[in-house]
PDB file of C-alpha atoms in Angstrom:
ATOM      1  CA  UNK A  17      55.227 121.575 115.922  1.00 60.00           C
ATOM      2  CA  UNK A  18      52.703 122.700 118.022  1.00 51.00           C
ATOM      3  CA  UNK A  19      48.773 121.583 118.392  1.00 52.00           C
ATOM      4  CA  UNK A  20      48.293 125.064 117.395  1.00 47.00           C
ATOM      5  CA  UNK A  21      50.610 124.853 113.985  1.00 58.00           C
ATOM      6  CA  UNK A  22      48.692 121.752 113.019  1.00 57.00           C
ATOM      7  CA  UNK A  23      45.511 123.350 113.704  1.00 54.00           C
ATOM      8  CA  UNK A  24      46.547 126.280 110.799  1.00 58.00           C
ATOM      9  CA  UNK A  25      48.737 123.788 108.497  1.00 70.00           C
ATOM     10  CA  UNK A  26      44.877 121.673 108.168  1.00 68.00           C
ATOM     11  CA  UNK A  27      42.299 124.642 108.228  1.00 69.00           C
ATOM     12  CA  UNK A  28      44.763 126.217 105.213  1.00 77.00           C
ATOM     13  CA  UNK A  29      44.468 122.236 103.207  1.00 80.00           C
ATOM     14  CA  UNK A  30      40.747 122.364 103.920  1.00 80.00           C
ATOM     15  CA  UNK A  31      40.779 126.170 102.555  1.00 83.00           C
ATOM     16  CA  UNK A  32      42.565 125.295  99.836  1.00 84.00           C
ATOM     17  CA  UNK A  33      40.434 121.876  98.434  1.00 87.00           C
ATOM     18  CA  UNK A  34      37.432 124.385  99.499  1.00 84.00           C
ATOM     19  CA  UNK A  35      38.376 126.731  96.819  1.00 86.00           C
ATOM     20  CA  UNK A  36      39.822 123.982  94.221  1.00 85.00           C
ATOM     21  CA  UNK A  37      36.082 123.009  94.399  1.00 89.00           C
ATOM     22  CA  UNK A  38      34.433 126.227  93.909  1.00 86.00           C
ATOM     23  CA  UNK A  39      37.003 126.403  91.377  1.00 86.00           C
ATOM     24  CA  UNK A  40      35.873 123.491  89.348  1.00 85.00           C
ATOM     25  CA  UNK A  41      31.698 124.005  90.281  1.00 87.00           C
ATOM     26  CA  UNK A  42      32.436 127.450  88.729  1.00 83.00           C
ATOM     27  CA  UNK A  43      33.880 126.285  85.704  1.00 81.00           C
ATOM     28  CA  UNK A  44      31.758 123.543  85.037  1.00 81.00           C
ATOM     29  CA  UNK A  45      28.215 125.475  85.459  1.00 80.00           C
ATOM     30  CA  UNK A  46      30.191 127.806  82.186  1.00 79.00           C
ATOM     31  CA  UNK A  47      30.363 125.415  79.991  1.00 76.00           C
ATOM     32  CA  UNK A  48      26.815 123.969  81.019  1.00 75.00           C
ATOM     33  CA  UNK A  49      24.075 126.930  81.725  1.00 65.00           C
ATOM     34  CA  UNK A  50      25.645 128.946  78.131  1.00 59.00           C
ATOM     35  CA  UNK A  51      24.924 126.130  76.120  1.00 56.00           C
ATOM     36  CA  UNK A  52      21.291 126.134  77.404  1.00 52.00           C
ATOM     37  CA  UNK A  53      20.460 129.589  77.717  1.00 55.00           C
ATOM     38  CA  UNK A  54      21.419 129.609  73.740  1.00 58.00           C
ATOM     39  CA  UNK A  55      19.533 126.414  73.100  1.00 56.00           C
ATOM     40  CA  UNK A  56      16.631 128.521  75.004  1.00 57.00           C
ATOM     41  CA  UNK A  57      17.262 131.388  73.307  1.00 57.00           C
ATOM     42  CA  UNK A  58      17.029 129.761  69.906  1.00 53.00           C
ATOM     43  CA  UNK A  59      14.270 128.041  70.679  1.00 54.00           C
ATOM     44  CA  UNK A  60      12.492 131.307  71.469  1.00 58.00           C
ATOM     45  CA  UNK A  61      13.413 132.861  68.465  1.00 59.00           C
ATOM     46  CA  UNK A  62      12.145 130.025  66.132  1.00 54.00           C
ATOM     47  CA  UNK A  63       8.844 129.737  67.537  1.00 56.00           C
ATOM     48  CA  UNK A  64       6.300 129.720  64.568  1.00 57.00           C
ATOM     49  CA  UNK A  65       3.908 132.257  64.079  1.00 58.00           C
ATOM     50  CA  UNK A  66      -0.126 130.971  63.635  1.00 57.00           C
ATOM     51  CA  UNK A  67      -2.306 134.080  61.919  1.00 58.00           C
ATOM     52  CA  UNK A  68      -5.498 133.106  60.898  1.00 62.00           C
ATOM     53  CA  UNK A  69      -6.920 135.281  57.527  1.00 59.00           C
ATOM     54  CA  UNK A  70     -10.405 137.043  57.659  1.00 61.00           C
ATOM     55  CA  UNK A  71     -11.994 137.408  54.640  1.00 64.00           C
ATOM     56  CA  UNK A  72     -12.938 141.350  54.404  1.00 63.00           C
ATOM     57  CA  UNK A  73     -15.848 141.245  52.592  1.00 63.00           C
ATOM     58  CA  UNK A  74     -15.746 143.908  49.843  1.00 62.00           C
ATOM     59  CA  UNK A  75     -18.191 147.087  50.257  1.00 57.00           C
ATOM     60  CA  UNK A  76     -21.147 147.599  47.373  1.00 59.00           C
ATOM     61  CA  UNK A  77     -20.494 150.983  45.911  1.00 56.00           C
ATOM     62  CA  UNK A  78     -24.169 152.951  46.162  1.00 51.00           C
ATOM     63  CA  UNK A  79     -25.126 155.004  42.950  1.00 56.00           C
ATOM     64  CA  UNK A  80     -25.872 158.798  43.972  1.00 49.00           C
ATOM     65  CA  UNK A  81     -27.216 160.785  41.363  1.00 54.00           C
ATOM     66  CA  UNK A  82     -26.305 164.213  40.952  1.00 49.00           C
ATOM     67  CA  UNK A  83     -28.470 166.685  39.773  1.00 54.00           C
ATOM     68  CA  UNK A  84     -27.581 168.076  36.329  1.00 50.00           C
ATOM     69  CA  UNK A  85     -25.755 172.049  36.718  1.00 48.00           C
ATOM     70  CA  UNK A  86     -28.101 174.863  36.731  1.00 47.00           C
ATOM     71  CA  UNK A  87     -27.980 177.213  33.722  1.00 40.00           C
ATOM     72  CA  UNK A  88     -25.843 180.301  34.837  1.00 34.00           C
ATOM     73  CA  UNK A  89     -27.957 183.140  34.680  1.00 34.00           C
ATOM     74  CA  UNK A  90     -26.720 186.554  34.729  1.00 33.00           C
ATOM     75  CA  UNK A  91     -27.704 188.252  37.915  1.00 36.00           C
ATOM     76  CA  UNK A  92     -28.752 192.812  37.462  1.00 33.00           C
ATOM     77  CA  UNK A  93     -27.641 194.409  40.925  1.00 33.00           C
ATOM     78  CA  UNK A  94     -29.982 194.725  42.839  1.00 37.00           C
ATOM     79  CA  UNK A  95     -29.649 198.645  42.610  1.00 37.00           C
ATOM     80  CA  UNK A  96     -29.838 199.384  38.703  1.00 34.00           C
ATOM     81  CA  UNK A  97     -32.436 201.366  38.389  1.00 39.00           C
ATOM     82  CA  UNK A  98     -34.733 202.027  35.290  1.00 37.00           C
ATOM     83  CA  UNK A  99     -33.469 204.545  32.886  1.00 41.00           C
ATOM     84  CA  UNK A 100     -36.764 207.002  32.264  1.00 38.00           C
ATOM     85  CA  UNK A 101     -35.562 208.640  29.163  1.00 39.00           C
ATOM     86  CA  UNK A 102     -34.452 205.259  27.132  1.00 37.00           C
ATOM     87  CA  UNK A 103     -36.757 203.016  29.309  1.00 38.00           C
ATOM     88  CA  UNK A 104     -39.717 203.194  26.922  1.00 38.00           C
ATOM     89  CA  UNK A 105     -39.762 204.598  23.249  1.00 37.00           C
ATOM     90  CA  UNK A 106     -43.144 205.185  21.992  1.00 38.00           C
ATOM     91  CA  UNK A 107     -43.909 206.370  18.345  1.00 36.00           C
ATOM     92  CA  UNK A 108     -44.053 210.049  17.785  1.00 37.00           C
ATOM     93  CA  UNK A 109     -48.100 210.638  17.057  1.00 34.00           C
ATOM     94  CA  UNK A 110     -46.816 213.489  15.081  1.00 36.00           C
ATOM     95  CA  UNK A 111     -45.908 211.451  12.321  1.00 37.00           C
ATOM     96  CA  UNK A 112     -49.617 209.743  12.082  1.00 33.00           C
ATOM     97  CA  UNK A 113     -50.914 212.450   9.849  1.00 35.00           C
ATOM     98  CA  UNK A 114     -53.621 211.062  10.289  1.00 34.00           C
ATOM     99  CA  UNK A 115     -53.118 207.761   7.916  1.00 36.00           C
ATOM    100  CA  UNK A 116     -54.199 204.327   9.712  1.00 38.00           C
ATOM    101  CA  UNK A 117     -51.991 201.936  12.123  1.00 48.00           C
ATOM    102  CA  UNK A 118     -51.181 198.511  11.061  1.00 48.00           C
ATOM    103  CA  UNK A 119     -53.900 196.666  11.641  1.00 46.00           C
ATOM    104  CA  UNK A 120     -53.814 193.700  13.475  1.00 49.00           C
ATOM    105  CA  UNK A 121     -53.311 190.316  12.166  1.00 48.00           C
ATOM    106  CA  UNK A 122     -56.153 188.502  11.185  1.00 42.00           C
ATOM    107  CA  UNK A 123     -56.467 185.208  13.090  1.00 43.00           C
ATOM    108  CA  UNK A 124     -58.100 183.824  16.249  1.00 42.00           C
ATOM    109  CA  UNK A 125     -57.970 186.354  18.608  1.00 48.00           C
ATOM    110  CA  UNK A 126     -61.253 187.556  19.796  1.00 42.00           C
ATOM    111  CA  UNK A 127     -60.186 190.842  20.974  1.00 52.00           C
ATOM    112  CA  UNK A 128     -59.031 191.994  17.497  1.00 50.00           C
ATOM    113  CA  UNK A 129     -61.666 190.699  15.919  1.00 49.00           C
ATOM    114  CA  UNK A 130     -63.696 193.863  16.463  1.00 63.00           C
ATOM    115  CA  UNK A 131     -60.552 196.088  14.619  1.00 69.00           C
ATOM    116  CA  UNK A 132     -62.352 198.775  13.123  1.00 76.00           C
ATOM    117  CA  UNK A 133     -60.409 201.796  12.239  1.00 81.00           C
ATOM    118  CA  UNK A 134     -61.755 205.277  12.906  1.00 85.00           C
ATOM    119  CA  UNK A 135     -59.620 207.854  11.118  1.00 87.00           C
ATOM    120  CA  UNK A 136     -58.522 210.353  13.518  1.00 89.00           C
ATOM    121  CA  UNK A 137     -56.977 214.428  13.109  1.00 91.00           C
ATOM    122  CA  UNK A 138     -55.449 213.951  15.807  1.00 92.00           C
ATOM    123  CA  UNK A 139     -53.971 210.219  17.606  1.00 93.00           C
ATOM    124  CA  UNK A 140     -53.953 209.464  20.988  1.00 94.00           C
ATOM    125  CA  UNK A 141     -51.566 211.526  23.910  1.00 92.00           C
ATOM    126  CA  UNK A 142     -50.297 209.957  26.903  1.00 93.00           C
ATOM    127  CA  UNK A 143     -51.222 212.523  29.350  1.00 93.00           C
ATOM    128  CA  UNK A 144     -47.165 213.137  30.949  1.00 92.00           C
ATOM    129  CA  UNK A 145     -45.950 212.190  28.142  1.00 88.00           C
ATOM    130  CA  UNK A 146     -43.436 208.939  27.667  1.00 86.00           C
ATOM    131  CA  UNK A 147     -41.882 209.913  31.421  1.00 89.00           C
ATOM    132  CA  UNK A 148     -45.582 208.754  32.306  1.00 90.00           C
ATOM    133  CA  UNK A 149     -45.656 205.901  30.927  1.00 88.00           C
ATOM    134  CA  UNK A 150     -41.921 205.301  32.015  1.00 88.00           C
ATOM    135  CA  UNK A 151     -43.471 205.627  36.146  1.00 90.00           C
ATOM    136  CA  UNK A 152     -45.959 202.742  35.353  1.00 91.00           C
ATOM    137  CA  UNK A 153     -44.043 200.063  33.637  1.00 90.00           C
ATOM    138  CA  UNK A 154     -42.639 197.685  36.024  1.00 91.00           C
ATOM    139  CA  UNK A 155     -39.530 195.837  34.656  1.00 92.00           C
ATOM    140  CA  UNK A 156     -40.054 191.603  34.977  1.00 92.00           C
ATOM    141  CA  UNK A 157     -37.608 190.257  37.271  1.00 92.00           C
ATOM    142  CA  UNK A 158     -37.337 186.736  35.438  1.00 90.00           C
ATOM    143  CA  UNK A 159     -36.589 189.364  32.443  1.00 90.00           C
ATOM    144  CA  UNK A 160     -33.748 191.883  34.401  1.00 89.00           C
ATOM    145  CA  UNK A 161     -32.089 188.486  35.792  1.00 89.00           C
ATOM    146  CA  UNK A 162     -32.029 187.324  32.604  1.00 89.00           C
ATOM    147  CA  UNK A 163     -30.501 190.676  30.854  1.00 91.00           C
ATOM    148  CA  UNK A 164     -33.401 190.415  28.397  1.00 91.00           C
ATOM    149  CA  UNK A 165     -34.430 194.023  26.787  1.00 92.00           C
ATOM    150  CA  UNK A 166     -36.219 194.515  23.437  1.00 91.00           C
ATOM    151  CA  UNK A 167     -39.380 195.732  21.587  1.00 91.00           C
ATOM    152  CA  UNK A 168     -42.900 194.857  22.332  1.00 93.00           C
ATOM    153  CA  UNK A 169     -45.434 196.433  20.289  1.00 94.00           C
ATOM    154  CA  UNK A 170     -48.923 196.487  21.435  1.00 94.00           C
ATOM    155  CA  UNK A 171     -52.500 196.993  19.580  1.00 93.00           C
ATOM    156  CA  UNK A 172     -54.537 199.339  22.004  1.00 94.00           C
ATOM    157  CA  UNK A 173     -58.030 200.316  21.497  1.00 95.00           C
ATOM    158  CA  UNK A 174     -58.045 204.195  23.213  1.00 94.00           C
ATOM    159  CA  UNK A 175     -62.003 205.144  23.695  1.00 94.00           C
ATOM    160  CA  UNK A 176     -63.569 208.273  23.430  1.00 93.00           C
ATOM    161  CA  UNK A 177     -63.316 209.358  27.006  1.00 94.00           C
ATOM    162  CA  UNK A 178     -59.083 208.169  26.711  1.00 93.00           C
ATOM    163  CA  UNK A 179     -59.451 204.896  28.630  1.00 94.00           C
ATOM    164  CA  UNK A 180     -57.604 201.725  27.769  1.00 94.00           C
ATOM    165  CA  UNK A 181     -60.291 199.136  26.882  1.00 94.00           C
ATOM    166  CA  UNK A 182     -58.348 196.625  24.862  1.00 94.00           C
ATOM    167  CA  UNK A 183     -54.643 195.718  24.614  1.00 93.00           C
ATOM    168  CA  UNK A 184     -53.147 192.655  22.521  1.00 94.00           C
ATOM    169  CA  UNK A 185     -49.438 192.239  21.773  1.00 93.00           C
ATOM    170  CA  UNK A 186     -49.037 191.679  18.270  1.00 91.00           C
ATOM    171  CA  UNK A 187     -45.304 191.322  18.507  1.00 92.00           C
ATOM    172  CA  UNK A 188     -43.528 190.371  21.610  1.00 91.00           C
ATOM    173  CA  UNK A 189     -41.022 188.194  23.679  1.00 91.00           C
ATOM    174  CA  UNK A 190     -43.729 185.342  25.495  1.00 91.00           C
ATOM    175  CA  UNK A 191     -42.598 183.618  28.133  1.00 90.00           C
ATOM    176  CA  UNK A 192     -40.542 186.697  29.519  1.00 90.00           C
ATOM    177  CA  UNK A 193     -42.942 189.244  31.199  1.00 92.00           C
ATOM    178  CA  UNK A 194     -42.136 192.002  28.575  1.00 94.00           C
ATOM    179  CA  UNK A 195     -45.077 191.687  27.182  1.00 94.00           C
ATOM    180  CA  UNK A 196     -47.486 191.922  30.478  1.00 95.00           C
ATOM    181  CA  UNK A 197     -45.154 194.253  31.607  1.00 94.00           C
ATOM    182  CA  UNK A 198     -45.648 196.904  28.594  1.00 94.00           C
ATOM    183  CA  UNK A 199     -49.679 196.126  28.234  1.00 95.00           C
ATOM    184  CA  UNK A 200     -49.599 196.761  32.029  1.00 95.00           C
ATOM    185  CA  UNK A 201     -47.945 199.658  31.750  1.00 94.00           C
ATOM    186  CA  UNK A 202     -50.646 201.242  28.861  1.00 94.00           C
ATOM    187  CA  UNK A 203     -53.239 200.240  30.595  1.00 94.00           C
ATOM    188  CA  UNK A 204     -52.224 201.751  33.117  1.00 94.00           C
ATOM    189  CA  UNK A 205     -51.373 205.519  32.663  1.00 93.00           C
ATOM    190  CA  UNK A 206     -54.073 208.696  31.621  1.00 94.00           C
ATOM    191  CA  UNK A 207     -54.890 209.146  27.340  1.00 95.00           C
ATOM    192  CA  UNK A 208     -55.239 212.173  26.321  1.00 94.00           C
ATOM    193  CA  UNK A 209     -58.271 210.444  23.151  1.00 94.00           C
ATOM    194  CA  UNK A 210     -58.453 210.908  19.789  1.00 94.00           C
ATOM    195  CA  UNK A 211     -59.648 213.492  17.404  1.00 94.00           C
ATOM    196  CA  UNK A 212     -61.699 213.445  14.503  1.00 92.00           C
ATOM    197  CA  UNK A 213     -63.304 216.793  13.255  1.00 92.00           C
ATOM    198  CA  UNK A 214     -62.772 217.949  17.353  1.00 90.00           C
ATOM    199  CA  UNK A 215     -64.113 215.746  18.318  1.00 94.00           C
ATOM    200  CA  UNK A 216     -63.274 212.340  20.776  1.00 94.00           C
ATOM    201  CA  UNK A 217     -62.720 209.387  19.004  1.00 93.00           C
ATOM    202  CA  UNK A 218     -62.406 205.715  20.319  1.00 94.00           C
ATOM    203  CA  UNK A 219     -59.120 204.334  18.119  1.00 94.00           C
ATOM    204  CA  UNK A 220     -57.071 201.674  17.548  1.00 94.00           C
ATOM    205  CA  UNK A 221     -53.407 202.638  17.634  1.00 91.00           C
ATOM    206  CA  UNK A 222     -49.966 200.799  17.104  1.00 91.00           C
ATOM    207  CA  UNK A 223     -47.449 201.183  20.473  1.00 90.00           C
ATOM    208  CA  UNK A 224     -44.151 200.253  20.651  1.00 89.00           C
ATOM    209  CA  UNK A 225     -42.922 199.962  23.911  1.00 90.00           C
ATOM    210  CA  UNK A 226     -39.084 199.454  24.148  1.00 89.00           C
ATOM    211  CA  UNK A 227     -37.843 197.582  27.342  1.00 90.00           C
ATOM    212  CA  UNK A 228     -33.635 198.626  27.895  1.00 89.00           C
ATOM    213  CA  UNK A 229     -31.371 197.899  31.016  1.00 87.00           C
ATOM    214  CA  UNK A 230     -29.620 200.931  32.459  1.00 80.00           C
ATOM    215  CA  UNK A 231     -26.246 199.579  32.267  1.00 69.00           C
ATOM    216  CA  UNK A 232     -24.114 202.519  33.594  1.00 59.00           C
TER     217      UNK A 232
END
């Protein structure tokens, strides 16, 4: 066996020894490091986490005053028109036949304390008739919005010139504006005075004014 063959044999032997050593180290590492890795993972998984508790204050209750619901008021259409033929109804003066009108109620009202009945042959008459009174009538908004209708009885003094000097509501609907509207309409209307034996006289006369909304 020459030197070359001897060298090859020794080299092969050294290679085998190195391989055996490497394998042994590898096997040793396989047994050692997996256990260490598992232990480290278990240690990580079993960490205790401390959570600090925080007291959350309870919010104070705030009382809110809720306004009471407003009463519902029926509202008329803005384009509602007054029916002049049915808005105001006045006694037919031909029915008086010279009889005394019902006197105003006695009491403390200074406007009616000077009531003196004066007989007449022809009662006062609105110039233009009922339509004239209707044209002078303004339906109060408060009554219109609330849908209020009714009759207001006005004791009226018309002098010998046909001028309305006094108006007193003897039966009405206070707080609705209808009483005032009835008196205003009578005052704005021109009147023919009452006649007694061919001469004009001032008299008291009871005028009922009926307010009615046009619902058509």
